[in-house]
């Protein structure tokens, strides 16, 4: 999804104003004119400047009659499969983060991986094989060799 | 210095370190060969593993992975006309034209051997220049560091290839992300919104994994993987006819290596830009410029040397000042920070072993590149058949586990997700990501030195020009800012549509 420079500029400016305003609530050093807010304020002003510059840029282009659409959708963003693919991969990350501590590493990783592989049109037996293989391998790598305490979750009783 | 070198050799020639180097070489060769997986992404995925290593094997792993990945990017470039990493993009047309003439062996042989030569020369330049620069940098105070970091960041904006406003905005976003967490002056939690896990700031490694790996996966999923089947080519006699090519174009190879070492050292400019410049130079100085584009190895030789020399060049500012020369060294510096090591001139006096270990690791990595690159070329036919449809979900799992492993908490996965989406959105809209990365890494350094200077001179801005070197650096930085402003105005006059970044992250 491509936004016109004017919209991007507006977005940046709004964010920048919010940052600068929020930064003004930071405490100051008792004996100084400045404090923790100084640096973020400078950066916020810089970001806002970039936003305004983008808006000017867009305005000049539109004035010259060469403005594009405000929102330009790539082919992928118009195809259901492209959009759903992005949504599915993002959802997979969210689900993974939410479920991992409860179900445990194996019971989260293998199903999430299987679903994504099937979405990518990998043949079911290969998908199953890869999902199981990668789950066991990454567990060996991180939990056993690198001693990262990956959660066991429901599999706690059979932990090896 | 000789003792340090001996110590460093002992550190690197340990069987465990050598095993790490060998594995990293094969890993880099694989990732580099797969189109869509960049060298920076390979390093970002490697980071969770290096976190659990000692500093020397960790650095050796990063150095080797980058060197081999940059070379291996030439393999799909020559066989499929798809650059494996952006660093190969400059001469991908040329290499493919050679393949069509039945000279795939010569094209890949040229790029392999020139990569080794370029890498070795780049390392020698690094070894000669870095200690001198460090000796000079030892007198720097907070003002000089502030200007130096600012200069580096501004150069990154200047070189990044996006429109000025977007590149600068990208830098500001990176710097603002770096301000999240407890502030240096009074310990006030900024932009944490009550999240305890943000007090320490945005964890660096999940952020990198998100910005490079997750964003790349999303792009692949959205666009669909680029597929192609290599033509059946003879890939056995990789070194045949190579002597002739190398002796014909020896000056080009040398020029490419020298240029790569310099360009690599500029913050924000890495192997991809070095390759573009070198290919252009090769054509300009060639006796037979009309042969370029028709499958002529001259440009491949020069640019192939250049991009690998740039890999070493990027470590010059990283080691001397703690300012990364490209996105890979940005990640490397982040890892060293996590290990309690602060790259900068003091490392040269306090831990010379470590500095020399980097040099030795580079030497070994480039020597290992020769056999591993040869094997990679021979097995290209099989590697290129690994479908992206299997790789993308698997890489995503590695990302999530890797991020989780850094903090042992799910929060890292959220950071990875947030920054992955941010980077994806930014690149879709023509914001180069490299300035943001450098901003995240250098943000604390810029702010610390800025605040220290402000406090030292009690808010008097002339303090920033109080010392001679600081004045020079400051004037230099302000000049680059003026250049940026002029370029922005020029962009408007030319009505150039802001096409976005020419250079994707490596």
XYZ file of C-alpha atoms in Angstrom:
666
model
C 0.000 0.000 0.000
C 1.552 3.261 -1.093
C 0.367 6.509 0.382
C 0.833 9.813 -1.397
C 3.705 11.888 -0.019
C 1.175 14.437 1.232
C -0.606 11.835 3.357
C 2.700 10.416 4.598
C 3.815 13.935 5.492
C 0.595 14.565 7.371
C 0.979 11.287 9.252
C 4.573 12.100 10.216
C 3.618 15.619 11.308
C 0.784 14.391 13.527
C 3.053 11.787 15.131
C 5.778 14.411 15.584
C 3.394 16.863 17.292
C 2.196 14.121 19.625
C 5.780 13.218 20.510
C 6.805 16.827 21.161
C 3.721 17.462 23.293
C 4.260 14.286 25.272
C 7.937 15.138 25.767
C 6.988 18.455 27.393
C 5.519 16.462 30.314
C 8.979 15.076 31.214
C 10.629 16.584 34.303
C 13.467 19.072 33.941
C 16.784 19.170 35.728
C 16.398 21.418 38.744
C 19.393 23.604 37.905
C 19.162 23.563 34.128
C 16.951 24.850 31.385
C 16.688 21.428 29.848
C 16.243 17.767 30.737
C 15.160 14.403 29.332
C 12.717 16.144 27.017
C 15.386 18.057 25.071
C 16.597 15.358 22.720
C 13.177 13.845 21.895
C 11.877 17.370 21.302
C 14.655 18.109 18.817
C 13.992 14.796 17.054
C 10.254 15.422 17.075
C 10.748 18.825 15.484
C 13.036 17.182 12.900
C 10.451 14.526 12.127
C 7.739 17.174 11.849
C 9.995 19.128 9.503
C 10.321 16.079 7.272
C 6.543 15.696 7.353
C 6.003 19.311 6.303
C 8.676 18.945 3.612
C 6.849 15.917 2.219
C 3.564 17.808 2.195
C 5.163 20.716 0.340
C 6.681 18.259 -2.115
C 3.308 16.692 -2.774
C 1.626 20.074 -3.093
C 4.169 21.276 -5.658
C 3.659 18.126 -7.679
C -0.111 18.407 -7.560
C 0.081 22.081 -8.485
C 2.104 21.098 -11.537
C -0.662 18.674 -12.413
C 1.457 15.629 -11.844
C -0.119 14.296 -8.674
C -0.785 10.597 -8.426
C -3.573 8.835 -6.553
C -3.739 9.497 -2.814
C -3.532 5.811 -2.089
C -1.949 3.468 -4.577
C -2.617 -0.201 -4.130
C -0.060 -2.641 -5.451
C -1.323 -5.686 -7.308
C -0.743 -7.764 -4.185
C -2.886 -5.439 -2.094
C -5.750 -5.834 -4.553
C -5.560 -9.599 -4.689
C -7.325 -11.444 -1.934
C -4.481 -13.918 -1.669
C -1.825 -11.250 -1.179
C -3.809 -9.478 1.535
C -4.833 -12.678 3.259
C -1.241 -13.909 3.136
C 0.022 -10.815 4.928
C -2.843 -11.003 7.419
C -2.196 -14.693 8.049
C 1.530 -14.240 8.658
C 0.898 -11.308 11.008
C -1.837 -13.250 12.787
C 0.544 -16.187 13.111
C 3.011 -13.990 14.994
C 0.284 -12.645 17.300
C -1.156 -16.090 17.986
C 2.326 -17.449 18.561
C 3.111 -14.759 21.130
C -0.195 -15.247 22.940
C -0.265 -19.029 22.964
C 3.405 -19.897 23.463
C 3.504 -19.450 27.273
C 0.324 -21.499 27.739
C 0.559 -24.422 25.314
C 4.328 -24.617 25.301
C 6.904 -24.606 22.559
C 6.108 -27.787 20.646
C 2.337 -27.466 20.690
C 2.571 -23.866 19.431
C 5.366 -24.056 16.900
C 4.358 -27.154 14.958
C 0.699 -26.161 14.282
C 1.551 -22.533 13.420
C 4.249 -23.715 11.035
C 1.944 -26.333 9.509
C -0.790 -23.780 8.807
C 1.654 -21.350 7.183
C 3.220 -24.083 5.043
C -0.181 -25.294 3.866
C -1.108 -21.690 3.020
C 2.039 -21.480 0.904
C 0.703 -24.531 -0.991
C 3.330 -26.934 0.195
C 2.141 -30.543 -0.235
C 0.554 -31.782 3.003
C 3.011 -34.600 3.722
C 6.002 -32.345 3.126
C 4.417 -29.611 5.262
C 3.830 -32.072 8.085
C 7.367 -33.383 7.836
C 8.911 -29.879 7.801
C 6.700 -28.655 10.663
C 7.663 -31.548 12.913
C 11.302 -31.580 11.854
C 11.846 -27.841 12.322
C 10.060 -27.863 15.690
C 12.254 -30.647 17.012
C 15.416 -29.157 15.517
C 14.868 -25.626 16.856
C 14.026 -27.089 20.259
C 17.263 -29.039 20.232
C 19.196 -25.974 19.071
C 17.761 -23.374 21.435
C 16.545 -25.302 24.463
C 19.177 -28.031 24.664
C 22.334 -26.589 23.121
C 21.839 -22.885 23.889
C 19.913 -23.503 27.147
C 17.111 -21.086 26.407
C 14.249 -21.989 28.739
C 11.596 -22.543 26.093
C 8.262 -23.132 27.817
C 6.978 -26.714 27.893
C 3.395 -25.694 28.665
C 0.992 -28.622 28.482
C 3.815 -31.008 27.688
C 5.473 -30.300 31.062
C 4.694 -33.816 32.390
C 6.516 -35.455 29.480
C 9.384 -32.939 29.257
C 12.666 -34.481 28.166
C 51.057 -5.086 18.439
C 52.801 -8.340 17.414
C 51.836 -9.974 20.734
C 48.273 -8.911 20.122
C 48.415 -10.465 16.676
C 49.817 -13.714 18.043
C 47.179 -13.698 20.742
C 44.499 -13.062 18.154
C 45.708 -15.907 15.958
C 45.560 -18.194 18.975
C 42.027 -16.966 19.660
C 40.805 -17.602 16.131
C 42.700 -20.826 15.440
C 40.830 -22.615 18.147
C 38.974 -25.637 16.791
C 35.644 -24.367 18.086
C 36.076 -20.980 16.440
C 37.197 -22.613 13.207
C 34.178 -24.900 13.305
C 31.942 -21.854 13.804
C 33.635 -20.146 10.839
C 33.123 -23.176 8.617
C 29.479 -23.522 9.561
C 28.934 -19.792 9.139
C 30.508 -19.991 5.686
C 28.101 -22.693 4.526
C 25.197 -20.890 6.153
C 26.141 -17.607 4.477
C 26.583 -19.353 1.135
C 23.126 -20.883 1.439
C 21.323 -17.709 2.500
C 23.147 -15.621 -0.082
C 22.194 -18.089 -2.829
C 18.504 -17.884 -2.063
C 16.982 -14.871 -3.796
C 15.069 -12.651 -1.386
C 17.234 -13.482 1.599
C 19.766 -10.681 2.069
C 23.140 -10.779 3.781
C 21.853 -8.491 6.545
C 18.916 -10.807 7.082
C 21.272 -13.763 7.377
C 23.163 -11.910 10.094
C 19.961 -10.860 11.872
C 18.874 -14.504 11.987
C 22.291 -15.529 13.239
C 22.309 -13.026 16.075
C 20.336 -15.086 18.616
C 22.957 -17.818 18.223
C 25.927 -15.466 18.519
C 24.413 -14.061 21.703
C 25.364 -17.301 23.416
C 28.911 -17.368 22.072
C 32.098 -15.707 23.272
C 32.923 -12.431 21.520
C 35.549 -13.866 19.155
C 33.501 -16.733 17.670
C 30.488 -14.400 17.563
C 32.377 -11.837 15.494
C 33.964 -14.553 13.370
C 30.529 -15.965 12.617
C 29.159 -12.573 11.556
C 32.189 -11.715 9.449
C 32.223 -15.071 7.670
C 28.498 -15.112 7.047
C 28.549 -11.672 5.441
C 31.579 -12.370 3.270
C 30.194 -15.635 1.889
C 26.640 -14.341 1.556
C 27.774 -11.353 -0.490
C 29.630 -13.650 -2.865
C 26.885 -16.287 -2.994
C 24.448 -13.602 -4.088
C 26.189 -13.770 -7.455
C 25.127 -17.386 -7.994
C 21.404 -16.875 -8.639
C 22.397 -13.623 -10.328
C 24.386 -15.504 -12.940
C 22.048 -18.487 -13.278
C 18.603 -16.905 -12.906
C 19.199 -13.189 -13.449
C 17.929 -12.663 -9.875
C 20.498 -11.147 -7.504
C 20.765 -13.256 -4.360
C 21.581 -10.118 -2.377
C 21.316 -6.465 -3.502
C 25.122 -6.310 -3.620
C 25.049 -8.445 -6.774
C 22.444 -6.347 -8.521
C 24.961 -4.092 -10.274
C 26.307 -6.784 -12.581
C 23.539 -9.345 -12.625
C 22.682 -8.546 -16.237
C 26.286 -8.994 -17.264
C 26.666 -12.305 -15.438
C 23.457 -13.651 -16.931
C 24.565 -12.618 -20.402
C 27.701 -14.712 -19.856
C 25.569 -17.645 -18.769
C 23.556 -17.366 -21.948
C 26.787 -17.544 -23.908
C 27.545 -20.763 -22.021
C 30.136 -19.083 -19.795
C 28.443 -19.490 -16.411
C 31.570 -21.183 -15.056
C 33.773 -18.278 -16.032
C 31.311 -15.701 -14.659
C 31.027 -17.398 -11.289
C 34.709 -18.284 -11.155
C 35.580 -14.632 -11.789
C 33.236 -13.367 -9.134
C 34.454 -15.959 -6.608
C 38.156 -15.298 -7.038
C 37.762 -11.515 -7.230
C 35.569 -11.681 -4.116
C 38.402 -13.433 -2.278
C 40.965 -10.913 -3.557
C 38.719 -7.966 -2.732
C 37.998 -9.342 0.718
C 41.687 -9.876 1.473
C 42.705 -6.424 0.232
C 39.850 -4.868 2.182
C 41.090 -6.643 5.290
C 44.655 -5.395 4.780
C 43.365 -1.837 4.375
C 41.339 -2.274 7.548
C 44.403 -3.569 9.425
C 46.524 -0.646 8.298
C 44.009 2.151 8.722
C 42.046 1.188 11.817
C 44.869 1.354 14.419
C 46.009 4.752 13.100
C 42.488 6.121 13.200
C 42.032 4.728 16.687
C 45.228 6.409 17.886
C 43.865 9.665 16.533
C 40.424 9.072 18.045
C 41.776 8.501 21.549
C 41.850 12.282 22.167
C 38.173 12.652 21.289
C 35.797 13.951 23.941
C 32.018 14.018 24.024
C 31.855 16.905 21.531
C 33.900 15.086 18.901
C 31.859 11.924 19.379
C 28.648 13.866 19.065
C 29.763 15.396 15.777
C 31.252 12.174 14.500
C 28.058 10.241 15.144
C 25.992 13.067 13.648
C 28.240 13.130 10.619
C 27.899 9.386 10.201
C 24.146 9.551 10.469
C 23.873 12.463 8.032
C 26.085 10.646 5.540
C 23.778 7.662 5.876
C 20.890 9.933 4.922
C 22.866 11.430 2.041
C 23.827 8.067 0.589
C 20.710 6.035 1.280
C 19.199 6.778 -2.118
C 15.691 7.720 -1.026
C 14.305 11.239 -1.277
C 15.902 13.582 1.256
C 12.756 14.100 3.329
C 12.060 10.377 3.541
C 15.638 9.372 4.351
C 15.828 12.026 7.056
C 12.448 10.981 8.443
C 13.719 7.397 8.557
C 16.715 8.545 10.599
C 14.483 10.519 12.992
C 12.253 7.474 13.463
C 15.303 5.374 14.344
C 16.641 7.967 16.778
C 13.213 8.352 18.384
C 12.933 4.584 18.852
C 16.295 4.777 20.600
C 14.958 7.345 23.102
C 12.424 4.841 24.452
C 13.322 3.760 27.990
C 15.133 5.283 30.956
C 16.857 8.524 29.959
C 20.544 9.161 30.638
C 20.275 12.486 32.440
C 17.826 11.878 35.268
C 16.612 8.313 34.774
C 13.114 9.260 33.736
C 11.228 6.548 31.800
C 10.386 8.019 28.398
C 7.704 6.704 26.026
C 7.366 3.463 27.982
C 3.656 3.884 28.757
C 4.002 1.864 31.918
C 5.585 -1.132 30.205
C 8.302 -2.423 32.509
C 9.895 -4.336 29.638
C 10.498 -1.052 27.811
C 12.477 0.568 30.652
C 15.692 -0.799 29.215
C 14.718 0.465 25.798
C 13.621 -1.456 22.735
C 15.635 -4.672 22.773
C 17.996 -4.440 19.912
C 18.039 -7.960 18.525
C 14.271 -8.476 18.247
C 14.187 -5.056 16.591
C 16.766 -6.118 13.994
C 15.063 -9.446 13.368
C 11.815 -7.580 12.823
C 13.185 -4.899 10.538
C 15.183 -7.216 8.334
C 13.747 -10.703 8.514
C 10.051 -10.187 9.230
C 9.748 -7.280 6.796
C 11.445 -9.378 4.124
C 9.130 -12.341 4.773
C 6.098 -10.068 4.493
C 7.388 -8.745 1.187
C 7.875 -12.248 -0.130
C 4.423 -13.321 1.002
C 2.798 -10.240 -0.511
C 4.558 -10.351 -3.847
C 4.796 -14.088 -4.118
C 8.260 -15.618 -4.296
C 10.263 -14.904 -7.377
C 10.733 -18.218 -9.079
C 12.937 -19.365 -11.857
C 14.573 -22.533 -12.928
C 18.252 -22.440 -13.711
C 19.198 -23.553 -17.177
C 21.244 -26.694 -17.031
C 24.763 -25.401 -17.083
C 28.074 -27.042 -16.735
C 29.431 -25.846 -13.416
C 32.450 -28.048 -12.957
C 35.385 -26.120 -14.412
C 34.969 -23.007 -12.308
C 38.612 -21.989 -12.456
C 39.177 -22.622 -16.169
C 40.311 -19.613 -18.170
C 40.357 -17.538 -15.023
C 44.060 -16.696 -15.092
C 43.599 -14.856 -18.358
C 40.653 -12.833 -17.049
C 42.447 -11.903 -13.833
C 45.649 -10.831 -15.530
C 43.727 -8.801 -18.115
C 41.719 -6.972 -15.515
C 44.191 -6.872 -12.611
C 44.092 -3.077 -12.315
C 40.323 -3.124 -12.308
C 40.309 -5.683 -9.517
C 42.735 -3.548 -7.514
C 40.718 -0.402 -8.161
C 37.518 -2.189 -7.152
C 39.117 -3.457 -3.941
C 40.437 -0.019 -3.004
C 37.169 1.713 -3.789
C 35.168 -0.912 -1.923
C 37.313 -0.453 1.190
C 36.613 3.282 1.182
C 32.934 3.177 0.242
C 32.306 0.438 2.794
C 33.717 2.678 5.516
C 31.183 5.421 4.813
C 28.261 5.021 7.185
C 25.174 3.856 5.380
C 26.966 2.880 2.185
C 27.722 -0.782 1.922
C 28.561 -3.496 -0.556
C 25.666 -2.756 -2.895
C 26.629 0.865 -3.490
C 30.311 -0.087 -3.801
C 29.406 -2.590 -6.512
C 27.344 -0.053 -8.458
C 30.110 2.542 -8.404
C 32.789 0.013 -9.332
C 30.799 -1.406 -12.227
C 30.311 2.117 -13.588
C 34.005 2.927 -13.155
C 35.038 -0.315 -14.844
C 32.963 0.630 -17.863
C 34.274 4.175 -17.977
C 37.935 3.167 -17.816
C 37.580 0.087 -19.983
C 39.379 -0.174 -23.310
C 36.329 -1.964 -24.658
C 33.295 -0.297 -23.036
C 31.102 -1.468 -25.918
C 31.451 -5.059 -24.691
C 29.743 -4.232 -21.388
C 26.316 -5.787 -21.107
C 27.062 -8.464 -23.665
C 28.600 -10.943 -21.237
C 32.020 -9.434 -20.591
C 33.795 -10.356 -17.324
C 35.580 -7.020 -16.809
C 32.795 -5.335 -14.819
C 32.128 -8.498 -12.822
C 35.793 -8.683 -11.836
C 35.947 -5.101 -10.600
C 32.544 -4.931 -8.909
C 32.898 -8.448 -7.482
C 36.112 -7.380 -5.758
C 34.544 -4.113 -4.674
C 31.527 -5.491 -2.834
C 33.594 -7.916 -0.788
C 36.187 -5.259 0.040
C 33.312 -3.100 1.300
C 32.386 -5.795 3.812
C 35.754 -5.289 5.520
C 35.723 -1.522 4.987
C 32.506 -1.214 6.968
C 34.379 -2.389 10.066
C 36.819 0.551 10.016
C 34.494 3.153 11.600
C 32.821 0.410 13.641
C 36.046 -0.585 15.385
C 37.589 2.872 15.657
C 34.604 4.961 16.702
C 31.814 2.513 17.402
C 29.991 3.952 14.395
C 28.759 1.261 12.017
C 29.665 1.471 8.342
C 26.617 -0.509 7.228
C 23.648 -2.412 8.547
C 25.655 -5.574 9.249
C 28.216 -3.781 11.398
C 25.307 -1.999 13.098
C 24.073 -5.400 14.207
C 27.599 -6.472 15.143
C 28.058 -3.383 17.337
C 24.727 -4.141 18.993
C 25.980 -7.625 19.844
C 29.259 -6.298 21.227
C 27.297 -3.846 23.401
C 25.247 -6.734 24.746
C 28.460 -8.507 25.646
C 29.626 -5.454 27.580
C 32.178 -4.418 24.968
C 32.147 -0.867 23.711
C 33.781 -0.582 20.287
C 35.905 2.549 20.032
C 39.522 3.624 20.336
C 39.831 2.261 23.864
C 39.296 -1.276 22.629
C 42.563 -0.975 20.684
C 44.553 -0.366 23.874
C 42.510 -2.346 26.361
C 41.612 -5.396 24.308
C 43.951 -5.421 21.321
C 43.461 -9.201 21.089
C 39.860 -8.653 20.207
C 40.619 -6.109 17.484
C 43.246 -8.310 15.923
C 40.912 -11.265 16.210
C 38.530 -9.370 13.929
C 41.345 -8.925 11.392
C 42.380 -12.566 11.585
C 38.761 -13.676 11.352
C 38.420 -11.638 8.162
C 41.512 -13.242 6.677
C 40.326 -16.740 7.531
C 36.788 -15.997 6.351
C 38.006 -14.857 2.953
C 40.315 -17.856 2.590
C 37.511 -20.221 3.569
C 35.350 -18.469 0.993
C 37.366 -20.033 -1.826
C 36.547 -23.720 -1.169
C 33.096 -23.022 0.257
C 32.241 -20.763 -2.670
C 33.417 -23.488 -5.032
C 31.144 -26.035 -3.335
C 28.300 -23.498 -3.393
C 28.682 -23.047 -7.141
C 28.783 -26.792 -7.684
C 25.660 -27.351 -5.612
C 23.799 -24.273 -6.890
C 21.508 -26.428 -8.990
C 20.092 -28.063 -5.841
C 20.044 -25.023 -3.561
C 18.099 -23.000 -6.100
C 15.418 -25.678 -6.075
C 14.608 -25.184 -2.378
C 11.207 -23.549 -2.658
C 10.576 -20.198 -0.995
C 7.170 -21.513 0.016
C 8.903 -23.805 2.514
C 11.591 -21.321 3.521
C 9.408 -18.348 4.465
C 7.354 -20.059 7.210
C 10.464 -21.793 8.551
C 12.384 -18.517 8.693
C 9.461 -16.897 10.504
C 9.665 -19.590 13.185
C 13.395 -18.968 13.540
C 12.661 -15.249 13.907
C 10.113 -15.809 16.651
C 12.202 -18.304 18.608
C 15.282 -16.143 18.123
C 13.521 -13.048 19.440
C 12.051 -14.964 22.366
C 15.452 -16.405 23.229
C 16.944 -12.945 23.700
C 14.774 -11.892 26.611
C 13.030 -15.135 27.549
C 9.794 -13.284 27.248
C 7.036 -12.960 24.712
C 7.526 -9.201 24.763
C 10.426 -9.573 22.340
C 8.019 -11.126 19.840
C 5.812 -8.029 20.061
C 8.795 -5.759 19.451
C 9.796 -7.895 16.486
C 6.265 -7.719 15.109
C 5.915 -3.970 15.589
C 9.225 -3.092 13.966
C 8.729 -5.657 11.195
C 5.438 -4.042 10.239
C 7.020 -0.588 10.527
C 9.919 -1.524 8.238
C 7.582 -3.178 5.736
C 5.374 -0.095 5.623
C 8.380 2.211 5.353
C 9.942 0.351 2.438
C 6.611 0.056 0.637
C 6.434 3.847 0.760
C 9.977 4.554 -0.316
C 11.560 5.214 3.076
C 15.023 3.616 3.135
C 15.414 1.512 6.288
C 19.190 1.779 6.721
C 19.124 5.283 8.312
C 16.558 4.063 10.861
C 18.767 1.114 11.802
C 21.805 3.344 12.263
C 19.606 5.707 14.275
C 18.531 2.931 16.620
C 22.136 1.832 17.148
C 23.708 5.266 17.411
C 20.815 7.032 19.155
C 22.066 6.472 22.701
C 25.603 7.496 21.707
C 24.407 10.707 20.044
C 22.168 11.639 22.938
C 24.693 10.773 25.675
C 27.397 12.868 24.073
C 24.962 15.647 23.265
C 23.700 15.845 26.851
C 27.185 15.585 28.349
C 28.360 18.442 26.127
C 25.287 20.514 26.940
C 25.859 19.997 30.653
C 29.584 20.649 30.357
C 29.028 23.989 28.652
C 25.858 24.722 30.646
C 23.667 24.876 27.581
C 26.003 27.184 25.672
C 25.837 26.007 22.040
C 29.218 27.528 21.162
C 30.667 24.707 23.259
C 30.068 22.441 20.292
C 32.766 24.361 18.399
C 35.162 24.826 21.307
C 37.810 22.296 20.299
C 39.688 22.191 16.975
C 38.760 18.687 15.821
C 35.190 19.227 16.963
C 35.036 22.423 14.927
C 36.253 20.640 11.805
C 33.785 17.782 12.280
C 31.007 20.220 13.104
C 31.607 22.365 10.052
C 31.773 19.205 7.957
C 28.471 17.963 9.354
C 26.785 21.305 8.795
C 28.095 21.284 5.221
C 26.480 17.901 4.598
C 23.240 19.241 6.088
C 23.389 22.134 3.654
C 23.992 19.683 0.818
C 20.911 17.758 1.913
C 18.855 20.936 1.935
C 20.094 21.854 -1.544
C 19.270 18.389 -2.789
C 15.786 18.631 -1.335
C 15.243 21.952 -3.143
C 16.665 20.423 -6.298
C 14.275 17.495 -6.043
C 11.403 19.972 -6.106
C 12.731 21.916 -9.059
C 13.360 18.776 -11.076
C 9.883 17.520 -10.197
C 11.543 14.223 -9.762
C 8.987 11.762 -8.508
C 10.277 10.364 -5.249
C 10.737 6.855 -6.386
C 11.889 5.623 -3.062
C 14.946 3.743 -2.111
C 17.245 2.523 -4.827
C 19.025 0.340 -2.395
C 17.181 -2.182 -0.321
C 18.973 -3.284 2.816
C 21.518 -5.911 2.078
